[in-house]
PDB file of C-alpha atoms in Angstrom:
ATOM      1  CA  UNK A   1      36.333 160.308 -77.168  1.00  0.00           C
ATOM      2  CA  UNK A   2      32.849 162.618 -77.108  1.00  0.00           C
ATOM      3  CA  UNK A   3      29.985 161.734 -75.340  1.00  0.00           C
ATOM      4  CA  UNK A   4      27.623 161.778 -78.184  1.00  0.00           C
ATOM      5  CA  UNK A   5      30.345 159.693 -80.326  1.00  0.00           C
ATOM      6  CA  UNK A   6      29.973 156.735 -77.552  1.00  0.00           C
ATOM      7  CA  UNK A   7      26.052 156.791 -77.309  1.00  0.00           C
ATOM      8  CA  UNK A   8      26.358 156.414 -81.296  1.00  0.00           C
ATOM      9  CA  UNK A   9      28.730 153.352 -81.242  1.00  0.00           C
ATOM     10  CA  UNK A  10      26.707 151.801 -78.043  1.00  0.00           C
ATOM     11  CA  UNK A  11      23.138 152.067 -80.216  1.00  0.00           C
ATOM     12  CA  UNK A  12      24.363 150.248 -82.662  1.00  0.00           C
ATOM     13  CA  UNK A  13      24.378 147.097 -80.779  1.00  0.00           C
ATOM     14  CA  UNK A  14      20.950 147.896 -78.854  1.00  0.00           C
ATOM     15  CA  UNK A  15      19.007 144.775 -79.026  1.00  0.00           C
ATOM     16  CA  UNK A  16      15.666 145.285 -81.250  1.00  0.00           C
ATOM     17  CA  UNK A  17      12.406 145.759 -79.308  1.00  0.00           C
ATOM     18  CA  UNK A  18      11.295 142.094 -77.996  1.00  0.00           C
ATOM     19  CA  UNK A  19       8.046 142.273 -79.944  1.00  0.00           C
ATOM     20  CA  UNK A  20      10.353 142.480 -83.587  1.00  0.00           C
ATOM     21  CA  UNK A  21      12.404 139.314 -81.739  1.00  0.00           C
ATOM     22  CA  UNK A  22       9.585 137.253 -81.251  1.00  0.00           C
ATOM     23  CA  UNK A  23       8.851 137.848 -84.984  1.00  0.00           C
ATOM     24  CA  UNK A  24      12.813 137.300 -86.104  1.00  0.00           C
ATOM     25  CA  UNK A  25      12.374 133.766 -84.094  1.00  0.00           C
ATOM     26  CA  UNK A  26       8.792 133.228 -86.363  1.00  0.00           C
ATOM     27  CA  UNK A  27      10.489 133.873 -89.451  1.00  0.00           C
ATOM     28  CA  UNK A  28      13.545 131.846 -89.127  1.00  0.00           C
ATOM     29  CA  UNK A  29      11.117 128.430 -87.505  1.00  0.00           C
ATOM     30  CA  UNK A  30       8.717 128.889 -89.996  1.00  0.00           C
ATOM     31  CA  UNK A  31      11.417 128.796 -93.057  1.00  0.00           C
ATOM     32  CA  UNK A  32      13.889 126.496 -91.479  1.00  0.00           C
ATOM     33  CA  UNK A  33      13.380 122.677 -93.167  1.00  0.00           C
ATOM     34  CA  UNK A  34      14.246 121.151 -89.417  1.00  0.00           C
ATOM     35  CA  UNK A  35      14.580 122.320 -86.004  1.00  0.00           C
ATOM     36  CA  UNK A  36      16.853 124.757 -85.135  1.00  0.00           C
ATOM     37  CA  UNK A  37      18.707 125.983 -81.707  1.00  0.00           C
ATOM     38  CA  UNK A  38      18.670 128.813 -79.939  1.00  0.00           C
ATOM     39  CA  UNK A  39      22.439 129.036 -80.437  1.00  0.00           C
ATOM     40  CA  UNK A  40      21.398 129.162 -83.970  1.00  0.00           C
ATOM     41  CA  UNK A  41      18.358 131.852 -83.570  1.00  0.00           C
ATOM     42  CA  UNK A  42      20.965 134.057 -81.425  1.00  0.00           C
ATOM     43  CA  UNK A  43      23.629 133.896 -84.238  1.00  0.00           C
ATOM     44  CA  UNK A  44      20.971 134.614 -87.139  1.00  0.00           C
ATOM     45  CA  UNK A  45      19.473 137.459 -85.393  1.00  0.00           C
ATOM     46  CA  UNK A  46      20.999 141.166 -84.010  1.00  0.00           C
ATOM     47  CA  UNK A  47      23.797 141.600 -81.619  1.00  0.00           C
ATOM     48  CA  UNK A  48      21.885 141.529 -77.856  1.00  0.00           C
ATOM     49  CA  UNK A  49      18.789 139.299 -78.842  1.00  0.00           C
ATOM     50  CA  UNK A  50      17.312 137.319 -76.098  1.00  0.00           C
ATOM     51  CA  UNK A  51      15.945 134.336 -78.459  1.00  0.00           C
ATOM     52  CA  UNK A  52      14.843 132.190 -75.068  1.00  0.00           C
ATOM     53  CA  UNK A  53      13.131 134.897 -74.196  1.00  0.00           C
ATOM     54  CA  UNK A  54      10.764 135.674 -77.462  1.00  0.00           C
ATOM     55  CA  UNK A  55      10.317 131.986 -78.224  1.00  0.00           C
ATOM     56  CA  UNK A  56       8.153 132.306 -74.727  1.00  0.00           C
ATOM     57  CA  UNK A  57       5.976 134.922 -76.494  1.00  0.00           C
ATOM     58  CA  UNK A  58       5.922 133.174 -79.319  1.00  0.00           C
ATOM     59  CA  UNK A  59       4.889 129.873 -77.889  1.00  0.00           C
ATOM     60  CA  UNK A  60       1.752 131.879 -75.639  1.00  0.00           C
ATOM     61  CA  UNK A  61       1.117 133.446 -79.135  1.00  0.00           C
ATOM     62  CA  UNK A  62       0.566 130.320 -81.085  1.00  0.00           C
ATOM     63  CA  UNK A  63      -1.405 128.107 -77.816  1.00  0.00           C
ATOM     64  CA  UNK A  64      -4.671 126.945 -79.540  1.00  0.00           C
ATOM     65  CA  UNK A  65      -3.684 127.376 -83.066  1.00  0.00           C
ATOM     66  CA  UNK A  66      -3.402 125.226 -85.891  1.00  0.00           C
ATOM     67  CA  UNK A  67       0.048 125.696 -85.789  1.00  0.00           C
ATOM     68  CA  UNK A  68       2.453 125.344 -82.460  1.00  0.00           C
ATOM     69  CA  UNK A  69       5.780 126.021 -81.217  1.00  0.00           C
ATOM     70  CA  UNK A  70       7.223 122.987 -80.117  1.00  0.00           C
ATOM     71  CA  UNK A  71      10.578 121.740 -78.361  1.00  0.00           C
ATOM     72  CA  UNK A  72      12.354 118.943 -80.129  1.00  0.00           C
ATOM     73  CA  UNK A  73      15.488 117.739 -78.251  1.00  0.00           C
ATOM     74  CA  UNK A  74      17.243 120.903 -77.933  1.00  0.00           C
ATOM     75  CA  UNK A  75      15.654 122.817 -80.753  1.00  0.00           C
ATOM     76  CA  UNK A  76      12.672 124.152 -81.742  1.00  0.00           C
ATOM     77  CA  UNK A  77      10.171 123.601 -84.701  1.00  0.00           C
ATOM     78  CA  UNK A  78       6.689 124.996 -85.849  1.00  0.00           C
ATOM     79  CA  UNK A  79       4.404 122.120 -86.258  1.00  0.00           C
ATOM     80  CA  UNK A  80       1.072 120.780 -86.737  1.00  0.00           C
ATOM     81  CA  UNK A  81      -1.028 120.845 -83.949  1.00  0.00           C
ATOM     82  CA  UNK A  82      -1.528 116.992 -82.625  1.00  0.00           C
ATOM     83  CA  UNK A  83      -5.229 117.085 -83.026  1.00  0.00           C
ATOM     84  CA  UNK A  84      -4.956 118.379 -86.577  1.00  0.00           C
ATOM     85  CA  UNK A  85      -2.575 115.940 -87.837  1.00  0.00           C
ATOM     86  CA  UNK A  86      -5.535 113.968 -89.568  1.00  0.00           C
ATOM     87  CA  UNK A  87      -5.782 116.957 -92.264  1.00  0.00           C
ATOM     88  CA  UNK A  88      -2.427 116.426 -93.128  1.00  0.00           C
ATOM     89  CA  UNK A  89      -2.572 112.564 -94.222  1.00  0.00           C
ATOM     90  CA  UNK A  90      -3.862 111.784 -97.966  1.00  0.00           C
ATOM     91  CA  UNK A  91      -3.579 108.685 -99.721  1.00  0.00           C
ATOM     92  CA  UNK A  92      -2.518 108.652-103.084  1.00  0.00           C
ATOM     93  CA  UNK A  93      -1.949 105.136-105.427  1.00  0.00           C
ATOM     94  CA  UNK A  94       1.020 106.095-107.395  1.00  0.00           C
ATOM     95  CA  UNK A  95       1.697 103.392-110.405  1.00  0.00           C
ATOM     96  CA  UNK A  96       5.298 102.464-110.853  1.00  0.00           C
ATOM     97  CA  UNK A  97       5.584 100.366-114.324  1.00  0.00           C
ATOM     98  CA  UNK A  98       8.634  97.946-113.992  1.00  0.00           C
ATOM     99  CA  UNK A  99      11.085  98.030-117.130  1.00  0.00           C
ATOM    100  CA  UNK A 100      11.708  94.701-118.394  1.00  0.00           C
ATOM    101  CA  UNK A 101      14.805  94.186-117.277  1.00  0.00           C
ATOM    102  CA  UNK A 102      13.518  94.972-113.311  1.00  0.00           C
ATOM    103  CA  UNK A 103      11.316  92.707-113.574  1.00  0.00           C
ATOM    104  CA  UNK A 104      13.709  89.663-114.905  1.00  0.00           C
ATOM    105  CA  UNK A 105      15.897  91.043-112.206  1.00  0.00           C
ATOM    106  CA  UNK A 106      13.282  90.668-109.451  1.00  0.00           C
ATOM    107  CA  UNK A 107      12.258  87.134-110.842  1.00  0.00           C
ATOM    108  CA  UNK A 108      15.301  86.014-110.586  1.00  0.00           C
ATOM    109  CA  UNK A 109      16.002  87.431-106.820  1.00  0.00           C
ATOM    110  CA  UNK A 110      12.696  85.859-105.813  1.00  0.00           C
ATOM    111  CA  UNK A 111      13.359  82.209-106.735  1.00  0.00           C
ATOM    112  CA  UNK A 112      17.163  81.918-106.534  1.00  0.00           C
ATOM    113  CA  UNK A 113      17.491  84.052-103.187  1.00  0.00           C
ATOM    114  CA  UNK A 114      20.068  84.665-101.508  1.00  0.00           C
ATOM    115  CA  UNK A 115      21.730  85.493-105.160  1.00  0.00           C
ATOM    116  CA  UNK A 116      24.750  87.624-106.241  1.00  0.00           C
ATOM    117  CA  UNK A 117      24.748  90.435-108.902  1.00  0.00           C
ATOM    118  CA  UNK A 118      27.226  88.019-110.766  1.00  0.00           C
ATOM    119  CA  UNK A 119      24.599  85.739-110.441  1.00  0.00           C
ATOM    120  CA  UNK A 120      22.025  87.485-111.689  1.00  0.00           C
ATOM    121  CA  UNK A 121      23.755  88.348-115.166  1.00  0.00           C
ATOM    122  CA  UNK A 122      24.929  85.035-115.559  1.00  0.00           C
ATOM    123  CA  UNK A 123      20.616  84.198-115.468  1.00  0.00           C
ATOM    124  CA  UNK A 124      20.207  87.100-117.158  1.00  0.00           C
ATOM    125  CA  UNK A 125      22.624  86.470-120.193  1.00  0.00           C
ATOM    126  CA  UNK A 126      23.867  90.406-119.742  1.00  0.00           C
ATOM    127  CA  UNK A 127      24.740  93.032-117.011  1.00  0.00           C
ATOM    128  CA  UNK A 128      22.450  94.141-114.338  1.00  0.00           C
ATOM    129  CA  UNK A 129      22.647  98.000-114.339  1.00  0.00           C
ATOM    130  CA  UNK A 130      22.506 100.014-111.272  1.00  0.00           C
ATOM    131  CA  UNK A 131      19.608 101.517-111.898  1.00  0.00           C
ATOM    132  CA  UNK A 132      17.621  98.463-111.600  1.00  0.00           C
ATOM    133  CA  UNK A 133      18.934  97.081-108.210  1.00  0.00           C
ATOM    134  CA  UNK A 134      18.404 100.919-107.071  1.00  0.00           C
ATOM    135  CA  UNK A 135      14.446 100.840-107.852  1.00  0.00           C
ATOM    136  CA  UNK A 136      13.985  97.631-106.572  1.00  0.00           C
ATOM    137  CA  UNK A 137      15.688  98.850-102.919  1.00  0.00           C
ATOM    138  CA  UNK A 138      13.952 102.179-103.252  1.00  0.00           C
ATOM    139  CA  UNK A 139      10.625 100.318-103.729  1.00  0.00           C
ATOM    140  CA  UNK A 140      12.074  97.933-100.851  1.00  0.00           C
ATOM    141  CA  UNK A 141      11.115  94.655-102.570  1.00  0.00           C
ATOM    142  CA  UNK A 142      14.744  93.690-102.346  1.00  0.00           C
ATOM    143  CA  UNK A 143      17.524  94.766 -99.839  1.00  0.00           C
ATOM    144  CA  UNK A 144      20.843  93.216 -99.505  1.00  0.00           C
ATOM    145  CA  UNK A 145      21.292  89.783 -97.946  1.00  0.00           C
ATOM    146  CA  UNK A 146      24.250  87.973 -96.303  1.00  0.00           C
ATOM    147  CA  UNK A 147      27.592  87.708 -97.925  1.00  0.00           C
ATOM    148  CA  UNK A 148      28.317  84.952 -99.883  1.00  0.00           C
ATOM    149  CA  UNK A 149      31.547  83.199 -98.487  1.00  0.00           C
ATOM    150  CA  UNK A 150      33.055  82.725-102.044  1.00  0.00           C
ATOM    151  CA  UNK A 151      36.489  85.168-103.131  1.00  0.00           C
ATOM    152  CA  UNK A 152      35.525  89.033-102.585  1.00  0.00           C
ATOM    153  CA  UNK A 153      32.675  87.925-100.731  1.00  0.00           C
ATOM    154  CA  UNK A 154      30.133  89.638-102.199  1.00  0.00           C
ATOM    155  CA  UNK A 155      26.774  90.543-101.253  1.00  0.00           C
ATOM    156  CA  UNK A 156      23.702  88.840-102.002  1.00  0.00           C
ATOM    157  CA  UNK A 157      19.814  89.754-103.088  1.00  0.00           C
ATOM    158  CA  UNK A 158      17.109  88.635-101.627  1.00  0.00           C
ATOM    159  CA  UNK A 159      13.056  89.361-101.480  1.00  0.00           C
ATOM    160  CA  UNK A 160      11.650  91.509 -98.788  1.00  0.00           C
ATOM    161  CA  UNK A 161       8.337  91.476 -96.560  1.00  0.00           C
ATOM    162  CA  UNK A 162       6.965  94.127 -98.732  1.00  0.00           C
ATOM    163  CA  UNK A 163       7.337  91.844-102.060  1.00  0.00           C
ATOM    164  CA  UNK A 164       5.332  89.150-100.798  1.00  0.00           C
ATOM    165  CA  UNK A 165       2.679  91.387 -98.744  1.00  0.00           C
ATOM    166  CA  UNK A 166       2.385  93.771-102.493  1.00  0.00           C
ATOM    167  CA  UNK A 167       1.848  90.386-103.878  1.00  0.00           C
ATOM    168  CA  UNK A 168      -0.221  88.444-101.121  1.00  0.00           C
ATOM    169  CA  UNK A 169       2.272  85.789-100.678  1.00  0.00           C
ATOM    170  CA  UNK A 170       3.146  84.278 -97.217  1.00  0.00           C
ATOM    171  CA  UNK A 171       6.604  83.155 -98.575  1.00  0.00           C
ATOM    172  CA  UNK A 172       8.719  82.710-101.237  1.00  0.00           C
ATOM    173  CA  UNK A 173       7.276  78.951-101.695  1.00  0.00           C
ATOM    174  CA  UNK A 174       4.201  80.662-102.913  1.00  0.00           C
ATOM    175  CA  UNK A 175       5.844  82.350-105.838  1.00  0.00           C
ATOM    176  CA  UNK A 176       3.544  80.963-109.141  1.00  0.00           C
ATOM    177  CA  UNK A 177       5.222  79.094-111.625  1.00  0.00           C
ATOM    178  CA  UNK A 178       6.358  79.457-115.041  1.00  0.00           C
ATOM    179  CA  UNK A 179       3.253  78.412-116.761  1.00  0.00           C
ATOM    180  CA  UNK A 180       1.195  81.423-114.572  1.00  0.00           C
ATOM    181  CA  UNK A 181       3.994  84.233-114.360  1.00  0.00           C
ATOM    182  CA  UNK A 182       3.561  83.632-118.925  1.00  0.00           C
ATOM    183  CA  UNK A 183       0.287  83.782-118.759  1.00  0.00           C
ATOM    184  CA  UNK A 184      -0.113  87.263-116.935  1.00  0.00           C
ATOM    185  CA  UNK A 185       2.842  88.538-119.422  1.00  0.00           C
ATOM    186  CA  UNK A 186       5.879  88.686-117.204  1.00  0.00           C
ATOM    187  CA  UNK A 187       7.941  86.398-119.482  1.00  0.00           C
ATOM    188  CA  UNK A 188       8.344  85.316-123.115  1.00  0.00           C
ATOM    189  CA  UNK A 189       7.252  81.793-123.909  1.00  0.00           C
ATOM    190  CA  UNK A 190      11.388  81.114-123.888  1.00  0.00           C
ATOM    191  CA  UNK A 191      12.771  82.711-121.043  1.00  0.00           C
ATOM    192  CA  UNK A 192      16.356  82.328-120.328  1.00  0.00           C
ATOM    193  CA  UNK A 193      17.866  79.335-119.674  1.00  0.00           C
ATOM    194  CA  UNK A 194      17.968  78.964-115.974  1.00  0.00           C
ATOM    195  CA  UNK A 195      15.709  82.265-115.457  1.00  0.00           C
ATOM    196  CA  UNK A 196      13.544  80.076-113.124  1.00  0.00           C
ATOM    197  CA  UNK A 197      12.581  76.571-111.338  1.00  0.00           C
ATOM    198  CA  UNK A 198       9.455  75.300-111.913  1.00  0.00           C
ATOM    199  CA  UNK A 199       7.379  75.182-108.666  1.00  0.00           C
ATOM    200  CA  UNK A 200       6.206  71.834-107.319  1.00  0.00           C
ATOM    201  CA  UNK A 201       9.877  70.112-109.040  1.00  0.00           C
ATOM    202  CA  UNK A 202      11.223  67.475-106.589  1.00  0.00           C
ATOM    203  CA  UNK A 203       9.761  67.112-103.053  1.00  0.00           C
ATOM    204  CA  UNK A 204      10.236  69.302 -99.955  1.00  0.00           C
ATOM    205  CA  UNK A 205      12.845  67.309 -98.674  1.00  0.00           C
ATOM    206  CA  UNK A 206      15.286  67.643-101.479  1.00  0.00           C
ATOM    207  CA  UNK A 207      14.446  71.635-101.548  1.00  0.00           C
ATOM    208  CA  UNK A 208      15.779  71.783 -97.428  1.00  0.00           C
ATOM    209  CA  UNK A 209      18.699  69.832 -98.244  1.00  0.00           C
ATOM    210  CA  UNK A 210      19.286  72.029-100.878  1.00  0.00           C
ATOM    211  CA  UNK A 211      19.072  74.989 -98.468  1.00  0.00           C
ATOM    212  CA  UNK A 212      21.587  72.977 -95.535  1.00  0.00           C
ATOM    213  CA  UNK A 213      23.651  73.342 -98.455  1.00  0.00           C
ATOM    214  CA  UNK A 214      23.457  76.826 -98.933  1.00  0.00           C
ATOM    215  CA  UNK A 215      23.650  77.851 -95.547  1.00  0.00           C
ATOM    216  CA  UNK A 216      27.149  76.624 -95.661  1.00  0.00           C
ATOM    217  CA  UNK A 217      28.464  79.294 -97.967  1.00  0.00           C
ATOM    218  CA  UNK A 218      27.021  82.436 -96.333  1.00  0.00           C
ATOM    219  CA  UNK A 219      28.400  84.314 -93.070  1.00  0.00           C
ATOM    220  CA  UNK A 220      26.055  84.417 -90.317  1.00  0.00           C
TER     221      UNK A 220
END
């Protein structure tokens, strides 16, 4: 083989200069969604790349900015610097209006808990679509409870710390009754039958017993 034709196959594999790695490594970190290896840079970038080696550069480049070079695990991310990280926060209030059917749904979670979805439609009068129990977990005033220890065992509802701190309850025996949930508009004047107890019915004593009860038909 001629000498020129081997100096033409061997520059095609001639690493770039280390100043064009270090910005290779700056593009991929600063497009990448989450941290990547330098397994990864070396396989993204051209044949002979030192990737260890520019991310060294890169990290002197970036000391004291608003933006750094960081380590995380065994990859590496562009972040925020620490003492910046207050610029990045903002509050915002979104507003989330319940259907009607959510909030029947959540009603019924809150004072029949731990209750099934077959449960909850029987309240209900009609099916509980998956929609609803997905936007009351995604809001995380509900997440699934024990198992019910009836045939198919299925899962059960129940309120979460978020519900009663969104509505500045300490428990569930705070929930208002039927007389105030009407009056602010979250029910008809005839709700269905069985939709809800009415607070302050029978004495605490009958209300444990009733939960001894319970116990006895959910796993642990």
């Amino acid at each position: 083989m001629p000498q020129d034709d081997v100096k033409t196959e061997e520059s095609l594999f001639e690493a770039p200069p280390i100043a064009e790695q270090e910005r290779m490594v700056e593009a991929i970190l600063f497009a990448s969604a989450v941290p990547v290896t330098t397994k990864e840079l070396a396989a993204r970038m051209p044949h002979g790349s030192d990737p260890a080696e520019a991310l060294v550069y890169l990290r002197k480049r970036y000391e004291g900015r608003g933006v750094r070079v960081v380590k995380i695990g065994d990859a590496w991310a562009m972040r925020t610097a620490p003492d910046l990280g207050f610029l990045m926060s903002r509050e915002t209030v979104e507003t989330r209006k319940l259907s009607r059917a959510a909030i029947e749904t959540l009603a019924i979670i809150a004072y029949h808990q731990p209750v099934t979805r077959a449960e909850i439609e029987e309240i209900r009068g009609v099916s509980v679509s998956r929609g609803t129990v997905d936007q009351l977990l995604e809001m995380e005033w509900i997440r699934f409870g024990r198992r019910k220890m009836t045939p198919g065992r299925p899962v059960t509802f129940v309120v979460t710390q978020e519900f009663l701190d969104h509505f500045g309850l300490e428990s569930a025996r705070d929930l208002p009754g039927l007389k105030e949930l009407r009056a602010a508009g979250l029910l008809e004047n005839r709700p269905p039958p069985g939709l809800m107890p009415q607070m302050g019915e029978g004495d605490e004593d009958s209300a444990e017993e009733t939960a001894e009860g319970q116990n006895e038909l959910f796993e642990d």
